[in-house]
């Protein structure tokens, strides 16, 4: 699909908000330019016209990426492993690894999961988060819920994982474990059937991947055994390295 005209309008609206005029762009440059404008956009009210166009564009992009039904993955018990872009997964909840401001990533086109999720879901997510946070900072290991908007999932669970500086501390371990437990307990409380975890804290936040995986898997398995045997849990990995680590841990 050629989104040229829709993107022109969206880019014009966001550029006008910034008191700028958009530079001449090729069709190939427009998606990235639009995403970058959304990434840096402060959480301020936005017009219904913008939202209608944005939702038309983002929902078409979601369909184009190819929606993956979390219910149809291969499960061993209640647990599945899936490698790919979390913004493709149709589950009740997907877990976003956030920073403590909880407003998404403001770095244009940054490769973190927070940026990927906000960019694909729409500017409404930042607005909702801002409404909940009201300038405060989110402690590590808790969870906040927004709708999925233009993602295939119903809800986004926003959690802040620990930032590791050198050696992993007991506090880091407790915080990471609490991210998983808070999300699992929230899913149960909301009566959800499926939840997708990304590899929280193991990217920019520097938690060693093997250690984080072992903690994630044991926490989820113990919780399923003692608290709830009906929730489907997907471990979503993005890289081949993480896939190997999880395959080994789950075996
Ligand atoms: P953190 O700051 O918590 O470390 P990052 O976004 O840097 O968060 O990384 C967390 C994990 O998310 C990493 O394992 C990274 O490979 C993964 N990731 C990044 N983008 C995506 C995506 N689009 N879908 C799924 N996982 C992703």
PDB file of C-alpha atoms and ligand atoms in Angstrom:
ATOM      1  CA  UNK A   1       0.000   0.000   0.000  1.00  0.00           C
ATOM      2  CA  UNK A   2       1.221   3.492  -0.768  1.00  0.00           C
ATOM      3  CA  UNK A   3       0.774   5.666   2.293  1.00  0.00           C
ATOM      4  CA  UNK A   4       2.241   8.801   0.684  1.00  0.00           C
ATOM      5  CA  UNK A   5      -0.819  11.060   1.028  1.00  0.00           C
ATOM      6  CA  UNK A   6      -1.775   9.924   4.542  1.00  0.00           C
ATOM      7  CA  UNK A   7       1.807  10.329   5.712  1.00  0.00           C
ATOM      8  CA  UNK A   8       2.028  13.792   4.117  1.00  0.00           C
ATOM      9  CA  UNK A   9      -0.974  14.886   6.164  1.00  0.00           C
ATOM     10  CA  UNK A  10       0.310  13.290   9.383  1.00  0.00           C
ATOM     11  CA  UNK A  11       3.762  14.804   8.942  1.00  0.00           C
ATOM     12  CA  UNK A  12       2.247  18.233   8.185  1.00  0.00           C
ATOM     13  CA  UNK A  13       0.146  18.132  11.384  1.00  0.00           C
ATOM     14  CA  UNK A  14       3.096  17.135  13.610  1.00  0.00           C
ATOM     15  CA  UNK A  15       5.478  19.576  11.916  1.00  0.00           C
ATOM     16  CA  UNK A  16       2.953  22.408  12.370  1.00  0.00           C
ATOM     17  CA  UNK A  17       2.717  21.534  16.098  1.00  0.00           C
ATOM     18  CA  UNK A  18       6.472  22.125  16.255  1.00  0.00           C
ATOM     19  CA  UNK A  19       6.205  25.372  14.302  1.00  0.00           C
ATOM     20  CA  UNK A  20       8.135  23.792  11.422  1.00  0.00           C
ATOM     21  CA  UNK A  21       7.553  23.015   7.805  1.00  0.00           C
ATOM     22  CA  UNK A  22       8.372  19.463   6.754  1.00  0.00           C
ATOM     23  CA  UNK A  23      11.354  19.198   4.377  1.00  0.00           C
ATOM     24  CA  UNK A  24      10.854  17.598   0.954  1.00  0.00           C
ATOM     25  CA  UNK A  25      10.796  13.806   1.539  1.00  0.00           C
ATOM     26  CA  UNK A  26      10.797  10.794  -0.737  1.00  0.00           C
ATOM     27  CA  UNK A  27       8.084   8.174  -0.182  1.00  0.00           C
ATOM     28  CA  UNK A  28      10.785   5.950   1.293  1.00  0.00           C
ATOM     29  CA  UNK A  29      11.750   8.567   3.896  1.00  0.00           C
ATOM     30  CA  UNK A  30       8.226   9.386   5.047  1.00  0.00           C
ATOM     31  CA  UNK A  31       7.553   6.421   7.416  1.00  0.00           C
ATOM     32  CA  UNK A  32      10.772   7.033   9.357  1.00  0.00           C
ATOM     33  CA  UNK A  33      10.223  10.789   9.461  1.00  0.00           C
ATOM     34  CA  UNK A  34       6.704  10.308  10.795  1.00  0.00           C
ATOM     35  CA  UNK A  35       7.872   7.798  13.410  1.00  0.00           C
ATOM     36  CA  UNK A  36      10.634  10.158  14.534  1.00  0.00           C
ATOM     37  CA  UNK A  37       8.141  13.025  14.904  1.00  0.00           C
ATOM     38  CA  UNK A  38       5.947  10.769  17.080  1.00  0.00           C
ATOM     39  CA  UNK A  39       8.978   9.695  19.149  1.00  0.00           C
ATOM     40  CA  UNK A  40       9.850  13.280  20.084  1.00  0.00           C
ATOM     41  CA  UNK A  41       6.262  14.474  20.475  1.00  0.00           C
ATOM     42  CA  UNK A  42       5.437  15.639  24.015  1.00  0.00           C
ATOM     43  CA  UNK A  43       2.326  14.095  25.601  1.00  0.00           C
ATOM     44  CA  UNK A  44      -0.035  16.887  24.646  1.00  0.00           C
ATOM     45  CA  UNK A  45      -3.602  16.596  23.403  1.00  0.00           C
ATOM     46  CA  UNK A  46      -3.971  15.719  19.759  1.00  0.00           C
ATOM     47  CA  UNK A  47      -6.826  16.308  17.308  1.00  0.00           C
ATOM     48  CA  UNK A  48      -9.374  13.662  16.375  1.00  0.00           C
ATOM     49  CA  UNK A  49      -8.436  14.199  12.713  1.00  0.00           C
ATOM     50  CA  UNK A  50      -4.837  13.259  13.476  1.00  0.00           C
ATOM     51  CA  UNK A  51      -5.882  10.187  15.465  1.00  0.00           C
ATOM     52  CA  UNK A  52      -8.197   8.946  12.739  1.00  0.00           C
ATOM     53  CA  UNK A  53      -5.467   9.205  10.094  1.00  0.00           C
ATOM     54  CA  UNK A  54      -2.790   7.809  12.393  1.00  0.00           C
ATOM     55  CA  UNK A  55      -4.954   4.816  13.342  1.00  0.00           C
ATOM     56  CA  UNK A  56      -5.747   4.115   9.686  1.00  0.00           C
ATOM     57  CA  UNK A  57      -2.035   4.168   8.854  1.00  0.00           C
ATOM     58  CA  UNK A  58      -0.739   2.230  11.894  1.00  0.00           C
ATOM     59  CA  UNK A  59      -3.411  -0.463  11.764  1.00  0.00           C
ATOM     60  CA  UNK A  60      -2.598  -1.047   8.085  1.00  0.00           C
ATOM     61  CA  UNK A  61       1.105  -1.266   8.965  1.00  0.00           C
ATOM     62  CA  UNK A  62       0.284  -3.791  11.706  1.00  0.00           C
ATOM     63  CA  UNK A  63      -1.587  -5.977   9.216  1.00  0.00           C
ATOM     64  CA  UNK A  64       1.332  -5.680   6.779  1.00  0.00           C
ATOM     65  CA  UNK A  65       3.890  -6.817   9.365  1.00  0.00           C
ATOM     66  CA  UNK A  66       1.767  -9.965   9.729  1.00  0.00           C
ATOM     67  CA  UNK A  67      -0.179 -10.681  12.899  1.00  0.00           C
ATOM     68  CA  UNK A  68       0.893 -13.780  14.838  1.00  0.00           C
ATOM     69  CA  UNK A  69      -1.759 -15.408  17.004  1.00  0.00           C
ATOM     70  CA  UNK A  70      -0.211 -16.129  20.398  1.00  0.00           C
ATOM     71  CA  UNK A  71      -2.854 -18.803  21.012  1.00  0.00           C
ATOM     72  CA  UNK A  72      -1.582 -20.861  18.082  1.00  0.00           C
ATOM     73  CA  UNK A  73       2.090 -21.043  19.058  1.00  0.00           C
ATOM     74  CA  UNK A  74       3.617 -24.357  20.105  1.00  0.00           C
ATOM     75  CA  UNK A  75       3.202 -24.678  23.867  1.00  0.00           C
ATOM     76  CA  UNK A  76       4.967 -26.955  26.261  1.00  0.00           C
ATOM     77  CA  UNK A  77       2.500 -26.911  29.129  1.00  0.00           C
ATOM     78  CA  UNK A  78       1.548 -23.247  29.413  1.00  0.00           C
ATOM     79  CA  UNK A  79       4.798 -21.852  28.033  1.00  0.00           C
ATOM     80  CA  UNK A  80       5.827 -21.003  24.471  1.00  0.00           C
ATOM     81  CA  UNK A  81       8.946 -19.424  23.024  1.00  0.00           C
ATOM     82  CA  UNK A  82       8.644 -17.166  19.988  1.00  0.00           C
ATOM     83  CA  UNK A  83      11.292 -15.169  18.168  1.00  0.00           C
ATOM     84  CA  UNK A  84      10.325 -11.974  16.394  1.00  0.00           C
ATOM     85  CA  UNK A  85       8.953  -8.467  16.701  1.00  0.00           C
ATOM     86  CA  UNK A  86       6.642  -8.192  19.711  1.00  0.00           C
ATOM     87  CA  UNK A  87       4.443  -5.706  17.826  1.00  0.00           C
ATOM     88  CA  UNK A  88       3.173  -8.611  15.695  1.00  0.00           C
ATOM     89  CA  UNK A  89       1.761 -10.684  18.533  1.00  0.00           C
ATOM     90  CA  UNK A  90      -1.929 -10.995  19.110  1.00  0.00           C
ATOM     91  CA  UNK A  91      -2.158 -11.800  22.817  1.00  0.00           C
ATOM     92  CA  UNK A  92      -4.175 -10.396  25.690  1.00  0.00           C
ATOM     93  CA  UNK A  93      -1.137  -8.537  27.022  1.00  0.00           C
ATOM     94  CA  UNK A  94       2.380  -7.802  25.838  1.00  0.00           C
ATOM     95  CA  UNK A  95       4.980  -6.577  28.315  1.00  0.00           C
ATOM     96  CA  UNK A  96       6.949  -3.443  27.514  1.00  0.00           C
ATOM     97  CA  UNK A  97      10.343  -2.797  29.153  1.00  0.00           C
ATOM     98  CA  UNK A  98      10.227   0.905  30.038  1.00  0.00           C
ATOM     99  CA  UNK A  99      12.278   3.588  31.687  1.00  0.00           C
ATOM    100  CA  UNK A 100      11.047   5.132  34.928  1.00  0.00           C
ATOM    101  CA  UNK A 101       9.408   8.173  33.305  1.00  0.00           C
ATOM    102  CA  UNK A 102       7.105   5.642  31.635  1.00  0.00           C
ATOM    103  CA  UNK A 103       6.462   7.949  28.683  1.00  0.00           C
ATOM    104  CA  UNK A 104       8.147   5.844  25.999  1.00  0.00           C
ATOM    105  CA  UNK A 105      11.430   6.543  24.262  1.00  0.00           C
ATOM    106  CA  UNK A 106      12.025  10.098  23.016  1.00  0.00           C
ATOM    107  CA  UNK A 107      15.106   9.211  20.929  1.00  0.00           C
ATOM    108  CA  UNK A 108      14.061   9.326  17.264  1.00  0.00           C
ATOM    109  CA  UNK A 109      13.973   5.815  15.723  1.00  0.00           C
ATOM    110  CA  UNK A 110      15.823   4.250  18.658  1.00  0.00           C
ATOM    111  CA  UNK A 111      16.047   0.439  18.574  1.00  0.00           C
ATOM    112  CA  UNK A 112      14.687  -0.261  22.078  1.00  0.00           C
ATOM    113  CA  UNK A 113      11.474  -2.181  22.614  1.00  0.00           C
ATOM    114  CA  UNK A 114       9.806   0.827  24.262  1.00  0.00           C
ATOM    115  CA  UNK A 115      10.286   2.788  21.038  1.00  0.00           C
ATOM    116  CA  UNK A 116       9.029  -0.102  18.887  1.00  0.00           C
ATOM    117  CA  UNK A 117       5.886  -0.555  20.974  1.00  0.00           C
ATOM    118  CA  UNK A 118       4.917   3.124  21.280  1.00  0.00           C
ATOM    119  CA  UNK A 119       5.661   3.750  17.587  1.00  0.00           C
ATOM    120  CA  UNK A 120       3.495   0.861  16.409  1.00  0.00           C
ATOM    121  CA  UNK A 121       0.673   1.414  18.926  1.00  0.00           C
ATOM    122  CA  UNK A 122       0.230   5.167  18.450  1.00  0.00           C
ATOM    123  CA  UNK A 123       0.634   8.434  20.309  1.00  0.00           C
ATOM    124  CA  UNK A 124      -2.312   7.526  22.567  1.00  0.00           C
ATOM    125  CA  UNK A 125      -0.043   5.276  24.643  1.00  0.00           C
ATOM    126  CA  UNK A 126       2.193   8.169  25.696  1.00  0.00           C
ATOM    127  CA  UNK A 127      -0.874  10.271  26.455  1.00  0.00           C
ATOM    128  CA  UNK A 128      -2.352   7.518  28.658  1.00  0.00           C
ATOM    129  CA  UNK A 129       0.950   6.933  30.440  1.00  0.00           C
ATOM    130  CA  UNK A 130       1.333  10.640  31.064  1.00  0.00           C
ATOM    131  CA  UNK A 131      -2.181  10.742  32.518  1.00  0.00           C
ATOM    132  CA  UNK A 132      -1.252   7.947  34.941  1.00  0.00           C
ATOM    133  CA  UNK A 133       2.197   9.232  35.849  1.00  0.00           C
ATOM    134  CA  UNK A 134       1.470  12.952  36.076  1.00  0.00           C
ATOM    135  CA  UNK A 135       5.181  13.754  36.284  1.00  0.00           C
ATOM    136  CA  UNK A 136       6.044  11.100  38.880  1.00  0.00           C
ATOM    137  CA  UNK A 137       8.567   8.298  38.368  1.00  0.00           C
ATOM    138  CA  UNK A 138       7.645   4.633  38.288  1.00  0.00           C
ATOM    139  CA  UNK A 139       9.560   2.381  40.714  1.00  0.00           C
ATOM    140  CA  UNK A 140      11.179  -0.794  39.398  1.00  0.00           C
ATOM    141  CA  UNK A 141       9.238  -4.031  39.341  1.00  0.00           C
ATOM    142  CA  UNK A 142       5.648  -2.790  39.141  1.00  0.00           C
ATOM    143  CA  UNK A 143       3.176  -2.703  36.259  1.00  0.00           C
ATOM    144  CA  UNK A 144       0.929  -0.117  34.589  1.00  0.00           C
ATOM    145  CA  UNK A 145      -1.636  -1.028  31.963  1.00  0.00           C
ATOM    146  CA  UNK A 146      -2.701   0.763  28.793  1.00  0.00           C
ATOM    147  CA  UNK A 147      -4.727  -0.390  25.830  1.00  0.00           C
ATOM    148  CA  UNK A 148      -2.857  -1.791  22.841  1.00  0.00           C
ATOM    149  CA  UNK A 149      -4.403   0.710  20.388  1.00  0.00           C
ATOM    150  CA  UNK A 150      -3.002  -0.153  16.941  1.00  0.00           C
ATOM    151  CA  UNK A 151      -1.118  -3.224  18.134  1.00  0.00           C
ATOM    152  CA  UNK A 152      -2.790  -6.607  17.722  1.00  0.00           C
ATOM    153  CA  UNK A 153      -2.717  -7.185  21.503  1.00  0.00           C
ATOM    154  CA  UNK A 154      -5.484  -5.979  23.826  1.00  0.00           C
ATOM    155  CA  UNK A 155      -3.255  -4.462  26.495  1.00  0.00           C
ATOM    156  CA  UNK A 156       0.292  -3.249  26.996  1.00  0.00           C
ATOM    157  CA  UNK A 157       1.797  -3.950  30.406  1.00  0.00           C
ATOM    158  CA  UNK A 158       4.461  -1.332  31.136  1.00  0.00           C
ATOM    159  CA  UNK A 159       7.116  -2.385  33.628  1.00  0.00           C
ATOM    160  CA  UNK A 160      10.441  -0.856  34.627  1.00  0.00           C
ATOM    161  CA  UNK A 161      13.271  -3.347  34.989  1.00  0.00           C
ATOM    162  CA  UNK A 162      16.506  -2.814  36.916  1.00  0.00           C
ATOM    163  CA  UNK A 163      19.507  -1.129  35.338  1.00  0.00           C
ATOM    164  CA  UNK A 164      22.646  -3.168  36.019  1.00  0.00           C
ATOM    165  CA  UNK A 165      25.839  -1.304  36.652  1.00  0.00           C
ATOM    166  CA  UNK A 166      28.697  -3.814  36.834  1.00  0.00           C
ATOM    167  CA  UNK A 167      27.775  -6.781  39.023  1.00  0.00           C
ATOM    168  CA  UNK A 168      24.175  -7.915  39.475  1.00  0.00           C
ATOM    169  CA  UNK A 169      23.018  -7.075  43.006  1.00  0.00           C
ATOM    170  CA  UNK A 170      20.337  -8.714  45.157  1.00  0.00           C
ATOM    171  CA  UNK A 171      18.196  -5.626  44.612  1.00  0.00           C
ATOM    172  CA  UNK A 172      18.555  -6.037  40.835  1.00  0.00           C
ATOM    173  CA  UNK A 173      17.431  -9.668  41.144  1.00  0.00           C
ATOM    174  CA  UNK A 174      14.472  -8.800  43.350  1.00  0.00           C
ATOM    175  CA  UNK A 175      13.426  -5.980  40.996  1.00  0.00           C
ATOM    176  CA  UNK A 176      13.570  -8.170  37.902  1.00  0.00           C
ATOM    177  CA  UNK A 177      11.647 -10.947  39.617  1.00  0.00           C
ATOM    178  CA  UNK A 178       9.025  -8.422  40.693  1.00  0.00           C
ATOM    179  CA  UNK A 179       8.592  -7.261  37.070  1.00  0.00           C
ATOM    180  CA  UNK A 180       7.541 -10.805  36.151  1.00  0.00           C
ATOM    181  CA  UNK A 181       5.407 -11.347  39.252  1.00  0.00           C
ATOM    182  CA  UNK A 182       3.631  -7.980  38.965  1.00  0.00           C
ATOM    183  CA  UNK A 183       2.726  -8.681  35.343  1.00  0.00           C
ATOM    184  CA  UNK A 184       1.596 -12.252  36.034  1.00  0.00           C
ATOM    185  CA  UNK A 185      -0.521 -11.177  39.006  1.00  0.00           C
ATOM    186  CA  UNK A 186      -2.059  -8.336  36.999  1.00  0.00           C
ATOM    187  CA  UNK A 187      -2.910 -10.719  34.149  1.00  0.00           C
ATOM    188  CA  UNK A 188      -4.620 -13.033  36.623  1.00  0.00           C
ATOM    189  CA  UNK A 189      -6.467 -10.158  38.313  1.00  0.00           C
ATOM    190  CA  UNK A 190      -7.729  -8.987  34.892  1.00  0.00           C
ATOM    191  CA  UNK A 191      -8.781 -12.516  33.926  1.00  0.00           C
ATOM    192  CA  UNK A 192      -6.504 -12.596  30.872  1.00  0.00           C
ATOM    193  CA  UNK A 193      -5.731 -15.761  28.924  1.00  0.00           C
ATOM    194  CA  UNK A 194      -2.293 -14.923  27.528  1.00  0.00           C
ATOM    195  CA  UNK A 195       0.723 -12.720  28.217  1.00  0.00           C
ATOM    196  CA  UNK A 196       3.913 -12.122  26.252  1.00  0.00           C
ATOM    197  CA  UNK A 197       7.161 -11.245  28.029  1.00  0.00           C
ATOM    198  CA  UNK A 198      10.066  -9.561  26.282  1.00  0.00           C
ATOM    199  CA  UNK A 199      13.574 -10.017  27.713  1.00  0.00           C
ATOM    200  CA  UNK A 200      13.193  -7.253  30.305  1.00  0.00           C
ATOM    201  CA  UNK A 201      16.367  -5.283  31.190  1.00  0.00           C
ATOM    202  CA  UNK A 202      18.690  -7.311  28.967  1.00  0.00           C
ATOM    203  CA  UNK A 203      19.189  -4.657  26.278  1.00  0.00           C
ATOM    204  CA  UNK A 204      20.151  -1.085  27.115  1.00  0.00           C
ATOM    205  CA  UNK A 205      19.723  -1.834  30.863  1.00  0.00           C
ATOM    206  CA  UNK A 206      22.563  -4.347  30.779  1.00  0.00           C
ATOM    207  CA  UNK A 207      21.245  -7.279  32.836  1.00  0.00           C
ATOM    208  CA  UNK A 208      23.275 -10.374  31.824  1.00  0.00           C
ATOM    209  CA  UNK A 209      21.110 -12.342  29.412  1.00  0.00           C
ATOM    210  CA  UNK A 210      21.648 -15.853  30.833  1.00  0.00           C
ATOM    211  CA  UNK A 211      20.997 -14.782  34.377  1.00  0.00           C
ATOM    212  CA  UNK A 212      17.895 -12.794  33.419  1.00  0.00           C
ATOM    213  CA  UNK A 213      16.547 -15.735  31.421  1.00  0.00           C
ATOM    214  CA  UNK A 214      17.049 -18.209  34.277  1.00  0.00           C
ATOM    215  CA  UNK A 215      15.247 -15.862  36.664  1.00  0.00           C
ATOM    216  CA  UNK A 216      12.416 -15.203  34.193  1.00  0.00           C
ATOM    217  CA  UNK A 217      11.814 -18.886  33.481  1.00  0.00           C
ATOM    218  CA  UNK A 218      11.964 -20.065  37.098  1.00  0.00           C
ATOM    219  CA  UNK A 219       9.718 -17.215  38.275  1.00  0.00           C
ATOM    220  CA  UNK A 220       7.104 -17.941  35.610  1.00  0.00           C
ATOM    221  CA  UNK A 221       7.194 -21.717  36.166  1.00  0.00           C
ATOM    222  CA  UNK A 222       6.865 -21.374  39.947  1.00  0.00           C
ATOM    223  CA  UNK A 223       4.029 -18.874  39.575  1.00  0.00           C
ATOM    224  CA  UNK A 224       2.141 -21.111  37.126  1.00  0.00           C
ATOM    225  CA  UNK A 225       2.496 -24.029  39.512  1.00  0.00           C
ATOM    226  CA  UNK A 226       1.343 -22.207  42.624  1.00  0.00           C
ATOM    227  CA  UNK A 227      -0.951 -19.386  41.444  1.00  0.00           C
ATOM    228  CA  UNK A 228      -2.620 -20.090  38.140  1.00  0.00           C
ATOM    229  CA  UNK A 229      -2.601 -22.948  35.682  1.00  0.00           C
ATOM    230  CA  UNK A 230      -4.708 -21.366  32.946  1.00  0.00           C
ATOM    231  CA  UNK A 231      -2.559 -18.439  31.777  1.00  0.00           C
ATOM    232  CA  UNK A 232      -0.588 -18.959  28.559  1.00  0.00           C
ATOM    233  CA  UNK A 233       2.858 -17.351  28.802  1.00  0.00           C
ATOM    234  CA  UNK A 234       4.997 -16.523  25.779  1.00  0.00           C
ATOM    235  CA  UNK A 235       8.682 -15.694  26.093  1.00  0.00           C
ATOM    236  CA  UNK A 236       9.382 -13.373  23.189  1.00  0.00           C
ATOM    237  CA  UNK A 237      13.009 -13.180  22.074  1.00  0.00           C
ATOM    238  CA  UNK A 238      14.300 -10.884  19.374  1.00  0.00           C
ATOM    239  CA  UNK A 239      17.815 -12.116  18.720  1.00  0.00           C
ATOM    240  CA  UNK A 240      19.270 -15.526  17.809  1.00  0.00           C
ATOM    241  CA  UNK A 241      21.439 -15.334  20.923  1.00  0.00           C
ATOM    242  CA  UNK A 242      18.404 -14.927  23.190  1.00  0.00           C
ATOM    243  CA  UNK A 243      16.598 -17.707  21.349  1.00  0.00           C
ATOM    244  CA  UNK A 244      19.488 -20.089  22.121  1.00  0.00           C
ATOM    245  CA  UNK A 245      19.579 -19.040  25.768  1.00  0.00           C
ATOM    246  CA  UNK A 246      15.820 -19.562  26.240  1.00  0.00           C
ATOM    247  CA  UNK A 247      15.763 -22.854  24.307  1.00  0.00           C
ATOM    248  CA  UNK A 248      18.490 -24.155  26.584  1.00  0.00           C
ATOM    249  CA  UNK A 249      16.791 -22.887  29.766  1.00  0.00           C
ATOM    250  CA  UNK A 250      13.362 -24.231  28.817  1.00  0.00           C
ATOM    251  CA  UNK A 251      14.640 -27.628  27.700  1.00  0.00           C
TER     252      UNK A 251
HETATM  253  P1  LIG B   1      15.915  -2.598  28.514  1.00  0.00           P
HETATM  254  O1  LIG B   1      16.146  -1.130  28.636  1.00  0.00           O
HETATM  255  O2  LIG B   1      14.907  -3.107  29.528  1.00  0.00           O
HETATM  256  O3  LIG B   1      17.193  -3.375  28.512  1.00  0.00           O
HETATM  257  P2  LIG B   1      15.686  -2.876  25.613  1.00  0.00           P
HETATM  258  O4  LIG B   1      14.598  -2.381  24.740  1.00  0.00           O
HETATM  259  O5  LIG B   1      17.020  -2.256  25.413  1.00  0.00           O
HETATM  260  O6  LIG B   1      15.149  -2.763  27.120  1.00  0.00           O
HETATM  261  O7  LIG B   1      15.842  -4.451  25.424  1.00  0.00           O
HETATM  262  C1  LIG B   1      14.964  -5.383  26.008  1.00  0.00           C
HETATM  263  C2  LIG B   1      14.826  -6.572  25.100  1.00  0.00           C
HETATM  264  O8  LIG B   1      13.908  -6.264  24.050  1.00  0.00           O
HETATM  265  C3  LIG B   1      16.120  -7.023  24.389  1.00  0.00           C
HETATM  266  O9  LIG B   1      16.208  -8.424  24.523  1.00  0.00           O
HETATM  267  C4  LIG B   1      15.891  -6.656  22.930  1.00  0.00           C
HETATM  268  O10 LIG B   1      16.522  -7.583  22.057  1.00  0.00           O
HETATM  269  C5  LIG B   1      14.391  -6.802  22.833  1.00  0.00           C
HETATM  270  N1  LIG B   1      13.714  -6.081  21.727  1.00  0.00           N
HETATM  271  C6  LIG B   1      14.051  -4.911  21.145  1.00  0.00           C
HETATM  272  N2  LIG B   1      13.149  -4.604  20.185  1.00  0.00           N
HETATM  273  C7  LIG B   1      12.219  -5.598  20.184  1.00  0.00           C
HETATM  274  C8  LIG B   1      11.043  -5.885  19.429  1.00  0.00           C
HETATM  275  N3  LIG B   1      10.611  -5.053  18.495  1.00  0.00           N
HETATM  276  N4  LIG B   1      10.370  -7.026  19.705  1.00  0.00           N
HETATM  277  C9  LIG B   1      10.786  -7.880  20.662  1.00  0.00           C
HETATM  278  N5  LIG B   1      11.876  -7.678  21.416  1.00  0.00           N
HETATM  279  C10 LIG B   1      12.593  -6.552  21.173  1.00  0.00           C
END
